């Protein structure tokens, strides 16, 4: 058992490194070779990157820090990362409600325990079907109703597909909350000491620090994409249920497994939540067929109150 655990830990470390490498190529893209200077070529540490032809290769790890990796602020935060179109694919057959995605997101975004950018629901489609766990974040729609109704332009859509909220501009009218058909937004009712800290460092890409009286939501961890990292939720999922990637690169990864985006959604019958609304979500779901775990496993470590809430939600 100990050997198995060690092997699993090693695999975990490997896929985190691989995920980082894939993110790095997303930033570097086709200009990879021309951007490596002589000093970097002398580095002995290697990293793996995926070429635009789909080949996994090793290159010397750059030693210099990335000058464009810092979270963008002001008008720069509204432009997006050039050449990118981010997407998320969630494999419902793998989710076991471990809730690590929620915890990592809350930690990374300084959220309170009751504030969830990522939620997990228990779904039962009909009285004959087996329940399954359903993670949900902001869908970063290509036709976002939230952006259309914002009277001050605080919510905006970027060229890389990410929808963000600028808390400095938000007036707290909540029109966007009402307009979102996915209930993906929260309102910051409570003032907190952490909201007063480092206000000069605020970036819509990090959503930090938040501000009382404004709206917040999942930001697809845009700041981490700049650094070549997976979002907190994808990186922390122990089941590898959450894939993140770039539609332009036709690549998604959970850090351990790297897949072609178009082939995956075609072969696995992927769907978008409430697509008929015309919102064009950028989050895709792989149906919960041949599930890796029984849904009861996701109830084991919950409080009696939360367990009852979930079970009540699937009573027909």
Coordinates of C-alpha atoms in Angstrom, one line a residue:
X1 CA 0.0 0.0 0.0
X2 CA 2.9 2.4 0.9
X3 CA 4.5 1.8 -2.5
X4 CA 1.2 2.5 -4.2
X5 CA 0.8 5.7 -2.3
X6 CA 4.3 6.8 -3.2
X7 CA 3.7 5.9 -6.8
X8 CA 0.5 8.0 -6.8
X9 CA 2.3 10.9 -5.2
X10 CA 5.0 10.8 -7.8
X11 CA 2.4 10.7 -10.6
X12 CA 0.7 13.7 -8.9
X13 CA 3.9 15.7 -8.9
X14 CA 4.6 14.7 -12.5
X15 CA 1.3 15.9 -13.8
X16 CA 1.6 19.2 -11.9
X17 CA 4.9 19.8 -13.6
X18 CA 3.4 18.8 -16.9
X19 CA 0.5 21.1 -16.5
X20 CA 2.8 23.9 -15.7
X21 CA 4.8 23.1 -18.8
X22 CA 1.7 23.1 -21.0
X23 CA 0.7 26.5 -19.5
X24 CA 4.2 27.7 -20.3
X25 CA 3.8 26.8 -24.0
X26 CA 0.5 28.6 -24.0
X27 CA 2.3 31.7 -23.1
X28 CA 5.2 31.1 -25.4
X29 CA 3.3 29.7 -28.4
X30 CA 4.9 29.6 -31.8
X31 CA 7.6 32.0 -30.8
X32 CA 9.2 29.5 -28.5
X33 CA 12.6 29.1 -30.1
X34 CA 13.1 32.7 -30.9
X35 CA 12.4 33.8 -27.4
X36 CA 15.0 31.6 -25.7
X37 CA 18.2 33.5 -25.4
X38 CA 21.7 32.1 -25.0
X39 CA 21.7 32.3 -21.2
X40 CA 18.5 30.3 -21.0
X41 CA 19.9 27.7 -23.4
X42 CA 22.7 27.1 -20.9
X43 CA 20.3 26.1 -18.2
X44 CA 20.5 22.4 -17.2
X45 CA 17.0 22.0 -15.8
X46 CA 14.5 20.7 -18.3
X47 CA 10.8 21.3 -18.7
X48 CA 8.3 19.6 -21.0
X49 CA 6.2 21.7 -23.4
X50 CA 3.6 20.8 -26.1
X51 CA 4.3 22.1 -29.5
X52 CA 1.6 23.4 -31.8
X53 CA 1.9 20.1 -33.7
X54 CA 0.9 18.2 -30.6
X55 CA 4.4 16.8 -29.8
X56 CA 5.6 16.8 -26.2
X57 CA 9.3 17.9 -26.2
X58 CA 11.8 18.9 -23.5
X59 CA 13.5 22.3 -23.4
X60 CA 15.8 24.1 -21.0
X61 CA 13.9 25.8 -18.3
X62 CA 14.2 29.6 -18.7
X63 CA 16.0 31.2 -15.7
X64 CA 14.8 34.7 -16.1
X65 CA 11.5 35.8 -14.5
X66 CA 8.6 36.6 -16.8
X67 CA 8.1 40.3 -17.1
X68 CA 4.5 39.9 -18.4
X69 CA 3.4 37.3 -15.7
X70 CA 2.2 39.9 -13.1
X71 CA -1.6 40.3 -12.9
X72 CA -2.8 43.0 -15.3
X73 CA -4.4 46.1 -13.8
X74 CA -6.7 48.9 -15.1
X75 CA -7.3 48.9 -18.8
X76 CA -4.7 46.2 -19.4
X77 CA -6.8 43.8 -17.4
X78 CA -9.6 44.3 -19.9
X79 CA -7.6 43.2 -23.0
X80 CA -6.9 39.5 -22.2
X81 CA -3.9 37.4 -23.0
X82 CA -3.2 37.7 -26.8
X83 CA -3.9 34.7 -28.9
X84 CA -5.7 32.7 -26.2
X85 CA -9.2 31.4 -25.9
X86 CA -9.6 29.6 -22.5
X87 CA -12.0 26.9 -21.8
X88 CA -12.9 24.4 -19.1
X89 CA -14.0 20.8 -19.5
X90 CA -15.5 18.9 -16.5
X91 CA -15.7 15.1 -16.5
X92 CA -18.8 14.3 -14.5
X93 CA -17.9 10.6 -14.3
X94 CA -14.8 11.5 -12.2
X95 CA -16.3 13.9 -9.7
X96 CA -16.8 12.5 -6.2
X97 CA -17.6 15.7 -4.3
X98 CA -14.1 15.7 -2.7
X99 CA -14.7 19.5 -2.5
X100 CA -11.0 20.2 -2.8
X101 CA -11.8 22.5 -5.8
X102 CA -14.0 24.6 -3.6
X103 CA -11.4 24.8 -0.7
X104 CA -8.5 25.7 -3.0
X105 CA -10.6 28.4 -4.8
X106 CA -11.7 29.9 -1.4
X107 CA -8.1 30.0 -0.2
X108 CA -6.8 31.5 -3.4
X109 CA -9.5 34.2 -3.5
X110 CA -9.7 35.0 0.2
X111 CA -13.3 33.8 0.4
X112 CA -15.4 33.1 3.5
X113 CA -16.6 29.5 4.1
X114 CA -20.0 30.3 2.8
X115 CA -18.7 32.1 -0.3
X116 CA -18.2 29.7 -3.3
X117 CA -17.1 30.6 -6.7
X118 CA -17.2 26.9 -7.5
X119 CA -20.2 24.9 -6.3
X120 CA -20.9 21.2 -6.4
X121 CA -24.5 20.0 -6.6
X122 CA -26.0 16.5 -6.5
X123 CA -28.1 15.9 -9.6
X124 CA -30.7 13.2 -10.4
X125 CA -32.0 13.7 -13.9
X126 CA -35.1 11.5 -13.5
X127 CA -36.5 8.8 -11.1
X128 CA -34.7 6.0 -13.0
X129 CA -31.3 7.6 -13.3
X130 CA -28.3 7.4 -10.9
X131 CA -27.4 10.7 -9.1
X132 CA -24.1 12.3 -9.9
X133 CA -22.1 15.3 -8.7
X134 CA -22.1 18.5 -10.7
X135 CA -19.4 21.1 -10.2
X136 CA -20.3 24.6 -11.5
X137 CA -18.3 27.7 -11.9
X138 CA -18.9 30.9 -13.9
X139 CA -19.2 29.7 -17.5
X140 CA -17.5 32.8 -19.1
X141 CA -20.1 32.9 -21.8
X142 CA -19.3 34.3 -25.2
X143 CA -22.6 36.0 -25.2
X144 CA -22.8 37.0 -21.5
X145 CA -26.0 38.6 -20.3
X146 CA -24.2 39.9 -17.2
X147 CA -22.0 42.2 -19.4
X148 CA -25.0 43.6 -21.3
X149 CA -26.9 44.7 -18.2
X150 CA -24.0 46.3 -16.3
X151 CA -24.7 50.0 -16.4
X152 CA -21.1 51.1 -15.7
X153 CA -19.1 48.6 -17.6
X154 CA -17.7 46.9 -14.5
X155 CA -18.3 43.5 -15.9
X156 CA -16.5 42.9 -19.2
X157 CA -15.6 40.2 -21.7
X158 CA -11.9 39.8 -22.8
X159 CA -10.4 38.6 -26.0
X160 CA -9.2 35.4 -24.3
X161 CA -12.8 34.5 -23.4
X162 CA -12.6 35.4 -19.7
X163 CA -15.4 37.5 -18.2
X164 CA -14.2 39.5 -15.2
X165 CA -15.5 42.0 -12.7
X166 CA -13.7 45.3 -11.9
X167 CA -14.5 45.9 -8.3
X168 CA -13.2 49.4 -8.5
X169 CA -15.9 50.2 -11.1
X170 CA -18.7 48.0 -9.6
X171 CA -21.5 50.1 -8.0
X172 CA -23.3 47.0 -6.5
X173 CA -26.5 47.3 -8.4
X174 CA -26.7 43.5 -8.7
X175 CA -28.2 43.7 -12.2
X176 CA -25.6 41.2 -13.3
X177 CA -26.6 38.7 -10.6
X178 CA -30.2 38.9 -11.8
X179 CA -29.2 38.5 -15.4
X180 CA -26.9 35.5 -15.0
X181 CA -29.0 32.3 -15.7
X182 CA -26.4 30.2 -13.9
X183 CA -26.4 32.0 -10.5
X184 CA -22.6 32.2 -10.8
X185 CA -22.2 35.5 -8.9
X186 CA -22.0 36.4 -5.3
X187 CA -22.4 39.8 -3.5
X188 CA -19.9 40.9 -0.9
X189 CA -22.3 42.0 1.9
X190 CA -19.7 41.9 4.7
X191 CA -16.8 44.3 5.1
X192 CA -13.5 42.6 6.1
X193 CA -10.2 43.8 7.3
X194 CA -8.4 42.0 4.4
X195 CA -10.4 44.2 2.0
X196 CA -8.5 47.2 3.3
X197 CA -5.0 45.7 2.7
X198 CA -2.9 46.3 -0.4
X199 CA -5.7 48.1 -2.2
X200 CA -3.0 49.4 -4.7
X201 CA -2.4 45.8 -5.7
X202 CA -5.9 45.2 -6.8
X203 CA -6.4 43.4 -10.1
X204 CA -9.6 42.1 -11.7
X205 CA -7.6 39.1 -12.7
X206 CA -7.1 38.0 -9.1
X207 CA -10.3 39.5 -7.6
X208 CA -8.1 40.5 -4.7
X209 CA -8.7 42.3 -2.5
X210 CA -12.4 42.2 -2.8
X211 CA -14.6 45.1 -1.8
X212 CA -17.7 45.3 0.3
X213 CA -20.8 46.2 -1.6
X214 CA -19.6 44.8 -4.9
X215 CA -20.1 41.6 -7.0
X216 CA -17.6 38.8 -7.3
X217 CA -17.4 35.5 -9.2
X218 CA -15.0 32.9 -10.7
X219 CA -12.3 34.6 -12.7
X220 CA -10.9 31.5 -14.3
X221 CA -7.7 32.4 -12.4
X222 CA -6.6 34.7 -15.2
X223 CA -3.5 35.6 -13.2
X224 CA -2.4 32.0 -13.0
X225 CA -2.8 31.5 -16.7
X226 CA -0.3 34.3 -17.2
X227 CA 2.1 32.3 -15.1
X228 CA 1.4 29.0 -17.0
X229 CA -0.5 27.5 -14.1
X230 CA -3.8 25.7 -13.9
X231 CA -6.7 27.4 -12.0
X232 CA -6.9 26.5 -8.3
X233 CA -9.9 24.2 -8.9
X234 CA -8.3 22.2 -11.7
X235 CA -4.9 21.9 -9.9
X236 CA -6.4 20.7 -6.6
X237 CA -9.0 18.2 -7.9
X238 CA -7.7 14.8 -6.6
X239 CA -9.9 13.0 -9.2
X240 CA -8.6 14.9 -12.2
X241 CA -12.2 15.8 -13.1
X242 CA -11.4 19.4 -14.2
X243 CA -9.6 20.1 -17.4
X244 CA -8.5 23.6 -18.5
X245 CA -6.9 24.7 -21.7
X246 CA -6.8 26.8 -24.8
X247 CA -9.3 26.3 -27.7
X248 CA -6.8 28.0 -30.1
X249 CA -4.2 25.4 -29.1
X250 CA -6.9 22.6 -29.2
X251 CA -5.5 21.4 -25.9
X252 CA -6.9 20.8 -22.4
X253 CA -5.2 19.2 -19.4
X254 CA -5.9 18.3 -15.8
X255 CA -2.2 18.4 -15.1
X256 CA -1.9 14.6 -15.4
X257 CA -3.7 13.9 -18.6
X258 CA -3.5 16.1 -21.7
X259 CA -6.2 15.8 -24.4
X260 CA -7.2 17.3 -27.7
X261 CA -10.2 19.7 -26.9
X262 CA -12.2 19.2 -30.1
X263 CA -11.8 15.4 -30.2
X264 CA -12.7 15.0 -26.5
X265 CA -15.9 17.0 -26.7
X266 CA -16.9 15.2 -29.9
X267 CA -16.0 11.6 -28.8
X268 CA -17.4 12.0 -25.3
X269 CA -20.6 13.8 -26.2
X270 CA -19.8 16.9 -24.3
X271 CA -22.5 19.5 -23.7
X272 CA -22.9 23.0 -22.4
X273 CA -25.3 23.9 -19.6
X274 CA -28.5 25.5 -20.9
X275 CA -27.0 26.0 -24.3
X276 CA -30.5 26.8 -25.7
X277 CA -30.3 30.2 -24.0
X278 CA -27.8 31.3 -26.5
X279 CA -25.2 32.4 -23.9
X280 CA -22.5 30.2 -25.5
X281 CA -20.8 29.0 -22.3
X282 CA -17.1 28.2 -22.3
X283 CA -17.4 25.4 -19.8
X284 CA -18.2 21.9 -21.2
X285 CA -19.4 18.8 -19.4
X286 CA -18.6 15.2 -20.2
X287 CA -21.6 13.1 -19.2
X288 CA -21.5 10.9 -16.1
X289 CA -21.3 7.6 -17.9
X290 CA -19.2 4.7 -16.4
X291 CA -18.7 6.7 -13.2
X292 CA -15.5 6.2 -11.3
X293 CA -17.2 6.3 -7.9
X294 CA -20.7 5.8 -6.4
X295 CA -22.3 9.1 -5.5
X296 CA -22.6 8.0 -1.9
X297 CA -18.8 8.4 -1.5
X298 CA -19.3 12.2 -1.8
X299 CA -21.6 12.2 1.3
X300 CA -19.2 10.4 3.6
X301 CA -17.3 13.4 5.1
X302 CA -20.1 15.9 5.2
X303 CA -21.9 17.3 8.2
X304 CA -25.4 15.8 8.8
X305 CA -26.9 19.1 7.8
X306 CA -25.2 19.3 4.5
X307 CA -25.8 15.5 3.8
X308 CA -29.5 16.0 4.4
X309 CA -29.5 19.0 2.1
X310 CA -28.0 17.0 -0.7
X311 CA -30.2 14.0 -0.3
X312 CA -33.3 16.2 -0.2
X313 CA -32.2 17.8 -3.5
X314 CA -32.6 14.4 -5.3
X315 CA -35.9 13.3 -3.8
X316 CA -38.4 13.0 -6.6

